[in-house]
Amino acid sequence: MRRIHYMDKLFLDFLQPDQVLNSPEELLAYGKDWAKGFKANASLVLLPKSYEQVQQIVKCCYENKIALVPSGGRTGLSAGATATNGEVVLSLEKLNKLISVEPTQRTLTCQAGVITQKIQETAKENGLYFPIDLASAGSSQIGGNVATNAGGLHVIRYGNTRHWILGMKAVTGTGELLELNGELVKNQTGYDLRNLLIGSEGTLGIIVELTLKLAYRPKSFHRALCASDSMENVLSVMGSVREKFERVSAFEFFTKDCIECVLKHHPMRNPFETIHPYYALIEIEDLSESEEEQFQETLLGIFEEERITDVVVAQTSLQSEELMLLRERIGETTSSHYTVHKNDLAVPVRHIADFIREVEERAPLLFPDCPVLLFGHVGDGNLHVNILKSDALEVEDFFELCHKNDHDMFTIIQQFSGSISAEHGVGLLKRDYLQYCRSEAEITLMRGIKKVFDPAGILNPGKIFAPERA
Ligand SMILES: Cc1cc2nc3c(=O)[nH]c(=O)nc-3n(C[C@H](O)[C@H](O)[C@H](O)COP(=O)(O)OP(=O)(O)OC[C@H]3O[C@@H](n4cnc5c(N)ncnc54)[C@H](O)[C@@H]3O)c2cc1C
């Protein structure tokens, strides 16, 4: 792969000078996402303003064998949008137009660089709902959400991003513009290429436009926070609540260390008088007055059975927001205030208590003196294991220890038939561990698919799997 050490004239044939950035600050800012432990080393940053310019860039890179890193809001946590090897960063930030909302068919069409929160707000303005919701929604782009098949808080009710993508336009590794599925709900005409691109982390194509499905807007969200002494009880609460209420839209979990960490770094109120070992945040949509009462009675019954040790039901929208913030701030707090190694794991829901027990037993042995924060979308079997660096370790030694011990962590995952990446993607972070959850046969097929979409191997090379030697 050719490295570029100077302002390459190639791109100025079809881009304006302000669309080609190369100052050290810009290369650093655009060359990195939120993943820790990887150094940015980008050669150039390109800011195309049209689909044609994206095609021109890709064709130019294809002809000159220049590696490209597609870049969205750079909130990714697997280093998928990090350029470590002198690549050119192609940022979608100027392709940020909302194209149309069609209330009759409940769709929204937009360019890939639109910020996720803007989609949520536009849906709301039209009385509709975009249910993909992440703590990073204020910065992530819809193209990035699709490229990572993002999950978030509401997967338990609405599924992940894949479920909300009707149509897509994307540029392949040869510069061809594909228009996939348009606005069709039904279209059984061969392979669904759109679904291959969803979750492909910029390795098969550059997504430039999307038609999203929108949902009916819930009128209200009802939230409660439960405290418990055991993970088994947290899961049994989930069973009881889901048995009685159909519209459970979030069931989130976190431990004592997580709430202590958030309260330490944010001026927030502890909703309980003491700190408890485990917490479950429950969100249900559209409860009628009588259902609200039933919700409170259900929780009271669970309390009397001693499956929970305390509970607070939000009475106002402010309280409801505060409860959700306690959960949402965990990821951002660990990233902003600590050196952290993040593991985003999944196991079948029925194994989650056993898996957590195993992690709680093993983690202190694998990471002595490092606080281990467990939280996640437990209703989907998705657990975030955040390991914080201890003061005794140098940063490099810490990451070396984490990458070495990930093998043990992923062996446990394998035993539970789980996944080494539930929703953050493989990127560079999980690349060398893919075999813990995908077979050789699957990886060979994936490599073959990449070659078809990207014959020169210029799209995000080294992400998901190491580039093949020529
Ligand atoms: C505080 C915080 C909370 C988070 N919570 C969640 C969560 O709950 N659930 C979850 O799933 N994730 C979560 N994330 C991770 C992250 O926000 C998601 O992965 C998000 O979807 C990434 O979008 P982005 O636009 O920032 O993409 P980027 O980080 O820019 O890129 C991510 C990947 O997609 C590729 N890419 C980006 N745009 C395109 C495009 N247009 N075409 C082709 N490839 C592209 C990149 O090359 C890269 O491989 C969180 C992150 C943070 C910082």
XYZ file of C-alpha atoms and ligand atoms in Angstrom:
523
model
C 0.000 0.000 0.000
C 1.425 3.386 -1.005
C 1.951 5.859 1.823
C 1.484 9.551 1.186
C 3.921 11.891 2.863
C 2.912 15.143 1.217
C -0.201 17.047 0.175
C -1.195 14.828 -2.668
C -2.202 16.687 -5.804
C -4.277 13.717 -6.935
C -7.355 14.739 -5.006
C -7.193 18.441 -5.875
C -8.234 17.557 -9.440
C -11.799 17.185 -8.188
C -11.877 18.551 -4.606
C -11.499 22.133 -3.397
C -8.471 22.872 -1.148
C -10.778 23.232 1.891
C -11.920 19.637 1.331
C -8.379 18.297 1.760
C -7.006 18.618 5.302
C -3.465 17.788 6.335
C -2.426 19.797 9.397
C -1.064 17.649 12.273
C -4.056 18.661 14.459
C -6.575 17.676 11.782
C -4.795 14.407 11.059
C -4.867 13.584 14.756
C -8.511 14.580 15.267
C -9.872 12.762 12.204
C -7.438 9.863 12.439
C -8.908 8.408 15.632
C -12.133 7.200 17.186
C -12.942 6.642 20.888
C -11.009 3.352 21.169
C -8.030 3.653 23.477
C -4.609 2.128 22.914
C -4.221 2.875 19.160
C -2.121 5.701 17.708
C -3.531 7.849 14.898
C -1.342 7.995 11.812
C -3.432 9.379 8.938
C -1.908 10.937 5.800
C -4.774 13.118 4.644
C -8.393 13.872 5.441
C -10.894 14.275 2.593
C -14.311 15.871 2.982
C -16.439 15.032 -0.086
C -19.644 17.023 -0.591
C -21.382 14.831 -3.176
C -21.784 11.165 -4.024
C -19.865 11.831 -7.230
C -16.913 13.127 -5.228
C -16.986 9.994 -3.045
C -16.865 7.937 -6.260
C -14.000 10.032 -7.639
C -12.003 9.599 -4.416
C -12.538 5.834 -4.354
C -11.699 5.452 -8.061
C -8.527 7.476 -7.564
C -7.555 5.345 -4.536
C -8.392 2.156 -6.444
C -6.141 3.159 -9.357
C -3.308 4.292 -7.082
C -3.670 1.589 -4.400
C -4.270 4.095 -1.601
C -5.927 2.822 1.592
C -9.047 4.652 2.803
C -10.654 4.790 6.244
C -14.366 5.721 6.058
C -15.104 8.005 8.969
C -18.386 9.009 10.616
C -18.779 10.630 14.035
C -15.678 8.741 15.276
C -17.472 7.553 18.419
C -16.613 3.943 17.554
C -15.087 1.886 20.357
C -13.225 -0.758 18.303
C -10.791 1.467 16.378
C -12.722 0.816 13.142
C -12.423 4.508 12.260
C -8.810 4.819 13.419
C -6.122 5.252 10.717
C -2.957 3.696 12.145
C -1.075 3.024 8.946
C -0.864 6.197 6.879
C -4.345 5.798 5.359
C -6.447 8.604 3.862
C -9.498 9.361 6.008
C -12.729 9.880 4.066
C -15.045 11.793 6.364
C -18.789 11.816 5.642
C -19.395 14.959 7.702
C -20.230 17.223 4.736
C -22.767 14.722 3.401
C -25.264 15.689 6.060
C -28.538 16.576 4.339
C -31.951 15.352 5.382
C -33.610 14.549 2.080
C -37.229 13.698 2.914
C -39.687 12.356 5.459
C -42.648 10.353 4.142
C -45.195 10.026 6.973
C -47.533 7.779 4.932
C -44.949 5.061 4.569
C -43.115 6.122 7.753
C -39.677 6.594 6.228
C -36.877 9.145 6.408
C -34.255 9.499 3.678
C -30.974 11.243 4.451
C -27.296 11.382 3.664
C -24.978 9.167 5.719
C -23.301 12.024 7.611
C -26.446 13.155 9.447
C -25.988 13.019 13.234
C -28.113 10.306 14.892
C -29.784 12.752 17.269
C -30.915 14.895 14.318
C -32.704 11.837 12.918
C -34.370 11.225 16.277
C -35.471 14.879 16.462
C -36.753 14.972 12.885
C -38.754 11.793 13.461
C -40.222 13.395 16.599
C -41.170 16.586 14.742
C -43.150 14.364 12.382
C -44.893 12.503 15.226
C -42.753 9.418 14.598
C -39.922 7.618 16.347
C -36.417 6.420 15.435
C -35.799 3.844 18.154
C -32.019 3.451 17.831
C -30.691 5.296 20.865
C -27.107 5.373 22.104
C -25.363 7.587 24.645
C -23.231 8.762 21.688
C -26.248 9.858 19.567
C -25.237 13.539 19.788
C -22.015 12.827 17.857
C -22.407 9.544 15.964
C -23.619 9.608 12.359
C -26.328 7.427 10.921
C -23.814 6.031 8.388
C -21.574 4.975 11.294
C -24.549 3.425 13.110
C -25.357 1.384 10.010
C -21.711 0.445 9.373
C -21.522 -0.922 12.952
C -25.110 -2.197 13.095
C -25.364 -0.255 16.351
C -27.519 -1.579 19.179
C -28.107 0.626 22.192
C -30.826 0.893 24.760
C -33.922 -0.289 22.939
C -32.826 -3.484 21.213
C -34.920 -5.550 23.601
C -38.058 -4.074 21.963
C -36.980 -2.728 18.561
C -33.945 -4.771 17.470
C -30.674 -3.218 16.303
C -30.019 -0.747 13.471
C -30.385 -3.439 10.794
C -34.127 -3.621 11.468
C -34.618 0.038 10.549
C -32.826 0.192 7.206
C -35.033 0.058 4.140
C -32.754 1.403 1.414
C -29.130 2.369 0.968
C -26.747 3.962 -1.518
C -23.110 2.926 -1.178
C -19.891 3.226 -3.155
C -17.901 -0.015 -3.563
C -14.113 -0.358 -3.587
C -14.019 0.216 -7.346
C -15.983 3.461 -7.125
C -19.309 2.068 -8.329
C -22.464 3.567 -6.781
C -24.919 0.857 -5.676
C -28.576 1.757 -5.083
C -29.927 -0.981 -2.840
C -33.633 -1.634 -2.293
C -34.861 1.988 -2.518
C -38.037 2.381 -0.456
C -39.340 -1.152 -0.908
C -40.720 -3.158 1.968
C -40.894 -6.334 -0.106
C -38.243 -7.215 -2.645
C -37.295 -10.877 -2.897
C -34.973 -10.668 -5.909
C -31.790 -12.468 -5.040
C -29.124 -11.670 -2.481
C -29.762 -8.727 -0.151
C -26.542 -6.733 -0.578
C -27.864 -4.007 1.709
C -27.708 -6.437 4.617
C -24.112 -7.347 3.803
C -23.120 -3.699 4.033
C -24.908 -3.249 7.373
C -22.304 -3.990 10.047
C -19.429 -4.224 7.537
C -17.440 -1.465 9.329
C -16.377 0.357 6.186
C -14.696 -2.711 4.662
C -17.140 -3.364 1.794
C -18.391 0.069 0.769
C -18.863 3.679 1.741
C -22.472 4.291 2.699
C -23.617 7.669 1.360
C -27.424 7.622 1.682
C -30.042 5.774 3.700
C -33.778 5.323 3.771
C -34.771 4.534 7.347
C -37.977 3.036 8.661
C -39.615 4.984 11.483
C -41.856 3.636 14.236
C -45.014 4.954 15.914
C -43.986 7.367 18.618
C -44.568 6.116 22.172
C -46.525 8.702 24.182
C -44.727 8.075 27.457
C -41.805 6.226 29.010
C -42.045 4.846 32.557
C -38.832 4.072 34.387
C -37.830 2.408 37.634
C -34.490 1.601 39.199
C -34.215 -1.574 41.286
C -31.357 -2.512 43.601
C -30.539 -6.139 44.289
C -28.088 -8.409 46.085
C -27.702 -10.937 43.310
C -27.515 -11.135 39.540
C -29.898 -14.111 39.545
C -32.491 -11.882 41.192
C -31.917 -9.100 38.638
C -32.655 -11.598 35.877
C -35.673 -12.996 37.643
C -37.031 -9.418 37.917
C -36.625 -9.123 34.143
C -38.620 -12.326 33.680
C -41.419 -11.170 35.978
C -41.686 -7.703 34.442
C -41.650 -8.991 30.848
C -44.247 -11.592 31.708
C -46.677 -8.870 32.807
C -45.777 -6.004 30.448
C -45.435 -6.303 26.699
C -43.823 -2.959 25.959
C -40.594 -3.206 28.013
C -38.274 -1.012 25.936
C -35.100 -1.212 28.036
C -33.748 -3.499 30.721
C -30.306 -2.254 31.693
C -27.943 -3.459 34.358
C -24.958 -2.068 36.270
C -22.934 -2.835 39.367
C -21.962 -0.943 42.503
C -18.604 0.141 40.992
C -20.409 1.741 38.044
C -22.758 3.906 40.106
C -19.893 4.912 42.409
C -17.841 5.936 39.389
C -20.654 8.064 37.893
C -21.505 9.717 41.234
C -17.828 10.507 41.814
C -17.468 12.407 38.545
C -20.913 13.978 38.073
C -22.941 16.135 40.443
C -25.781 13.598 40.540
C -27.981 12.308 43.322
C -27.880 8.704 44.518
C -31.563 7.675 44.284
C -31.078 5.301 47.248
C -29.685 5.845 50.740
C -26.917 3.322 50.304
C -24.976 1.645 47.509
C -26.142 -1.848 46.471
C -24.250 -4.601 44.622
C -26.460 -4.706 41.475
C -28.931 -2.406 39.765
C -31.578 -2.902 37.075
C -33.053 0.005 35.151
C -36.447 -0.815 33.651
C -38.187 1.250 30.981
C -41.717 0.514 29.739
C -43.629 2.475 27.092
C -47.163 3.812 27.165
C -48.588 2.546 30.441
C -52.174 3.529 31.138
C -52.988 4.797 34.654
C -54.131 1.358 35.764
C -51.065 -0.277 34.189
C -48.850 2.224 36.027
C -50.402 1.089 39.284
C -49.919 -2.514 38.245
C -46.230 -1.762 37.506
C -45.734 -0.326 41.000
C -47.591 -3.268 42.588
C -45.452 -5.727 40.644
C -42.266 -4.080 41.895
C -43.615 -3.950 45.446
C -44.427 -7.666 45.234
C -40.884 -8.387 44.033
C -39.533 -6.292 46.915
C -41.631 -8.239 49.424
C -40.284 -11.471 47.977
C -36.803 -10.007 48.711
C -35.663 -10.315 45.124
C -34.860 -6.596 45.238
C -33.544 -4.655 48.203
C -34.804 -1.218 47.153
C -36.694 0.386 44.301
C -37.530 3.846 43.016
C -40.179 4.534 40.385
C -39.731 7.848 38.524
C -42.649 10.193 39.221
C -41.632 13.064 36.937
C -39.906 13.303 33.571
C -36.901 14.881 35.302
C -36.570 11.897 37.665
C -36.975 9.579 34.716
C -34.129 11.332 32.838
C -31.933 11.246 35.958
C -32.373 7.487 36.327
C -31.439 6.914 32.684
C -28.426 9.232 32.986
C -27.031 7.095 35.797
C -26.806 4.246 33.309
C -25.919 6.264 30.200
C -23.012 8.093 31.804
C -21.061 4.959 32.751
C -19.351 4.476 29.356
C -18.489 8.126 28.859
C -17.247 8.528 32.466
C -14.850 5.597 32.202
C -13.511 6.921 28.871
C -13.092 10.507 30.066
C -11.641 9.944 33.519
C -9.686 6.672 33.282
C -7.455 4.629 31.034
C -9.904 1.906 30.125
C -9.968 -1.334 28.170
C -13.513 -1.942 26.942
C -14.951 -5.321 26.155
C -18.407 -5.476 24.605
C -19.540 -9.084 24.924
C -22.680 -11.127 24.368
C -23.937 -14.459 25.633
C -27.387 -16.049 25.358
C -29.603 -14.364 27.958
C -30.124 -17.652 29.842
C -26.349 -17.849 30.522
C -25.808 -14.265 31.608
C -25.811 -14.863 35.396
C -23.314 -17.740 35.080
C -21.175 -15.666 32.743
C -21.106 -12.686 35.125
C -20.196 -14.965 38.026
C -17.320 -16.369 35.981
C -16.096 -12.867 35.054
C -16.348 -11.695 38.669
C -14.249 -14.654 39.795
C -11.641 -14.457 37.032
C -11.202 -10.708 36.580
C -9.367 -10.003 39.872
C -6.891 -12.786 39.009
C -6.389 -11.614 35.425
C -6.291 -7.876 36.212
C -4.951 -7.509 39.775
C -5.858 -4.157 41.386
C -7.711 -2.963 38.260
C -11.342 -2.009 38.942
C -13.677 -3.990 36.663
C -16.962 -2.280 35.818
C -19.805 -4.487 34.553
C -22.862 -2.981 32.904
C -24.908 -3.391 29.792
C -28.055 -4.147 27.889
C -28.641 -7.282 29.889
C -32.055 -7.839 28.350
C -30.211 -8.671 25.103
C -27.439 -10.694 26.782
C -25.018 -7.817 26.086
C -22.483 -7.105 28.800
C -19.854 -4.347 28.789
C -16.763 -5.317 30.771
C -14.720 -2.159 31.366
C -11.303 -2.696 32.942
C -9.737 0.436 34.439
C -5.967 0.815 34.676
C -4.573 0.524 38.210
C -2.171 3.249 39.364
C 0.593 0.643 39.601
C 0.644 0.006 35.842
C 2.102 2.087 33.004
C -0.359 2.675 30.146
C 1.480 0.421 27.686
C 1.856 -2.383 30.233
C -1.851 -2.101 31.014
C -2.948 -2.515 27.386
C -0.462 -5.344 26.886
C -1.907 -7.129 29.906
C -5.466 -6.583 28.650
C -4.770 -7.885 25.139
C -2.976 -10.929 26.564
C -5.781 -11.702 29.019
C -8.500 -11.148 26.434
C -7.716 -14.698 25.313
C -8.916 -15.983 28.713
C -11.954 -13.720 28.621
C -12.901 -14.914 25.130
C -12.364 -18.551 26.050
C -15.092 -18.050 28.648
C -17.221 -16.393 25.950
C -16.664 -19.393 23.687
C -17.761 -21.775 26.439
C -21.069 -19.919 26.643
C -21.491 -19.790 22.812
C -21.269 -16.006 22.964
C -19.820 -13.196 20.882
C -16.615 -11.211 21.434
C -18.366 -8.099 20.100
C -22.064 -7.593 20.711
C -22.491 -4.157 19.143
C -19.231 -2.185 18.913
C -17.817 -4.175 16.000
C -14.475 -5.875 15.432
C -12.354 -3.011 14.036
C -8.748 -3.380 15.113
C -9.548 -4.094 18.747
C -11.082 -7.558 18.270
C -9.532 -8.468 14.929
C -7.012 -10.977 16.263
C -9.664 -12.767 18.306
C -12.301 -13.306 15.640
C -11.776 -17.082 15.730
C -13.305 -17.179 19.217
C -16.751 -16.729 17.717
C -16.515 -17.234 13.912
C -15.349 -20.467 12.247
C -12.518 -20.702 9.707
C -15.148 -21.448 7.045
C -17.052 -18.268 7.902
C -13.891 -16.132 7.923
C -12.859 -17.526 4.523
C -16.276 -16.659 3.087
C -16.103 -13.164 4.595
C -12.689 -12.606 3.021
C -14.111 -13.758 -0.316
C -17.008 -11.306 -0.051
C -14.571 -8.490 0.728
C -12.632 -9.295 -2.447
C -15.783 -9.011 -4.550
C -16.738 -5.599 -3.143
C -13.194 -4.302 -2.771
C -10.817 -6.146 -5.152
C -7.846 -3.859 -4.451
C -8.327 -4.089 -0.668
C -8.389 -0.304 -0.211
C -11.467 -0.022 2.042
C -10.482 0.016 5.712
C -7.747 -2.607 5.255
C -6.770 -4.453 8.430
C -10.169 -3.974 10.057
C -12.214 -7.088 10.973
C -9.371 -9.309 9.667
C -5.705 -8.749 8.808
C -5.095 -7.909 5.116
C -4.055 -10.889 3.014
C -0.485 -10.796 1.758
C -0.223 -10.221 -1.996
C -20.396 7.189 25.144
C -20.590 6.134 24.072
C -21.692 5.296 24.153
C -21.896 4.320 23.158
N -22.992 3.500 23.271
C -23.204 2.580 22.315
C -24.338 1.703 22.405
O -25.111 1.742 23.339
N -24.524 0.824 21.403
C -23.672 0.736 20.328
O -23.915 -0.071 19.427
N -22.589 1.535 20.233
C -22.328 2.440 21.192
N -21.232 3.245 21.102
C -20.276 3.068 19.979
C -20.511 3.992 18.776
O -21.172 5.177 19.153
C -21.284 3.265 17.684
O -20.495 2.212 17.184
C -21.699 4.169 16.515
O -22.610 3.454 15.703
C -20.526 4.652 15.665
O -20.970 5.671 14.782
P -19.942 6.783 14.242
O -20.652 7.623 13.261
O -19.309 7.477 15.365
O -18.915 5.847 13.475
P -17.337 5.886 13.451
O -16.788 5.666 14.810
O -16.862 7.073 12.710
O -17.051 4.586 12.559
C -17.397 3.306 13.012
C -17.104 2.296 11.882
O -17.983 2.521 10.791
C -17.258 2.877 9.611
N -18.031 3.941 8.965
C -18.436 5.121 9.506
N -19.203 5.790 8.625
C -19.297 5.013 7.511
C -19.962 5.152 6.250
N -20.703 6.207 5.971
N -19.820 4.166 5.338
C -19.073 3.052 5.617
N -18.432 2.877 6.786
C -18.552 3.837 7.727
C -15.877 3.280 10.084
O -14.889 3.012 9.088
C -15.704 2.403 11.305
O -15.281 1.119 10.927
C -20.980 4.212 22.079
C -19.885 5.073 22.002
C -19.679 6.021 22.996
C -18.491 6.936 22.860
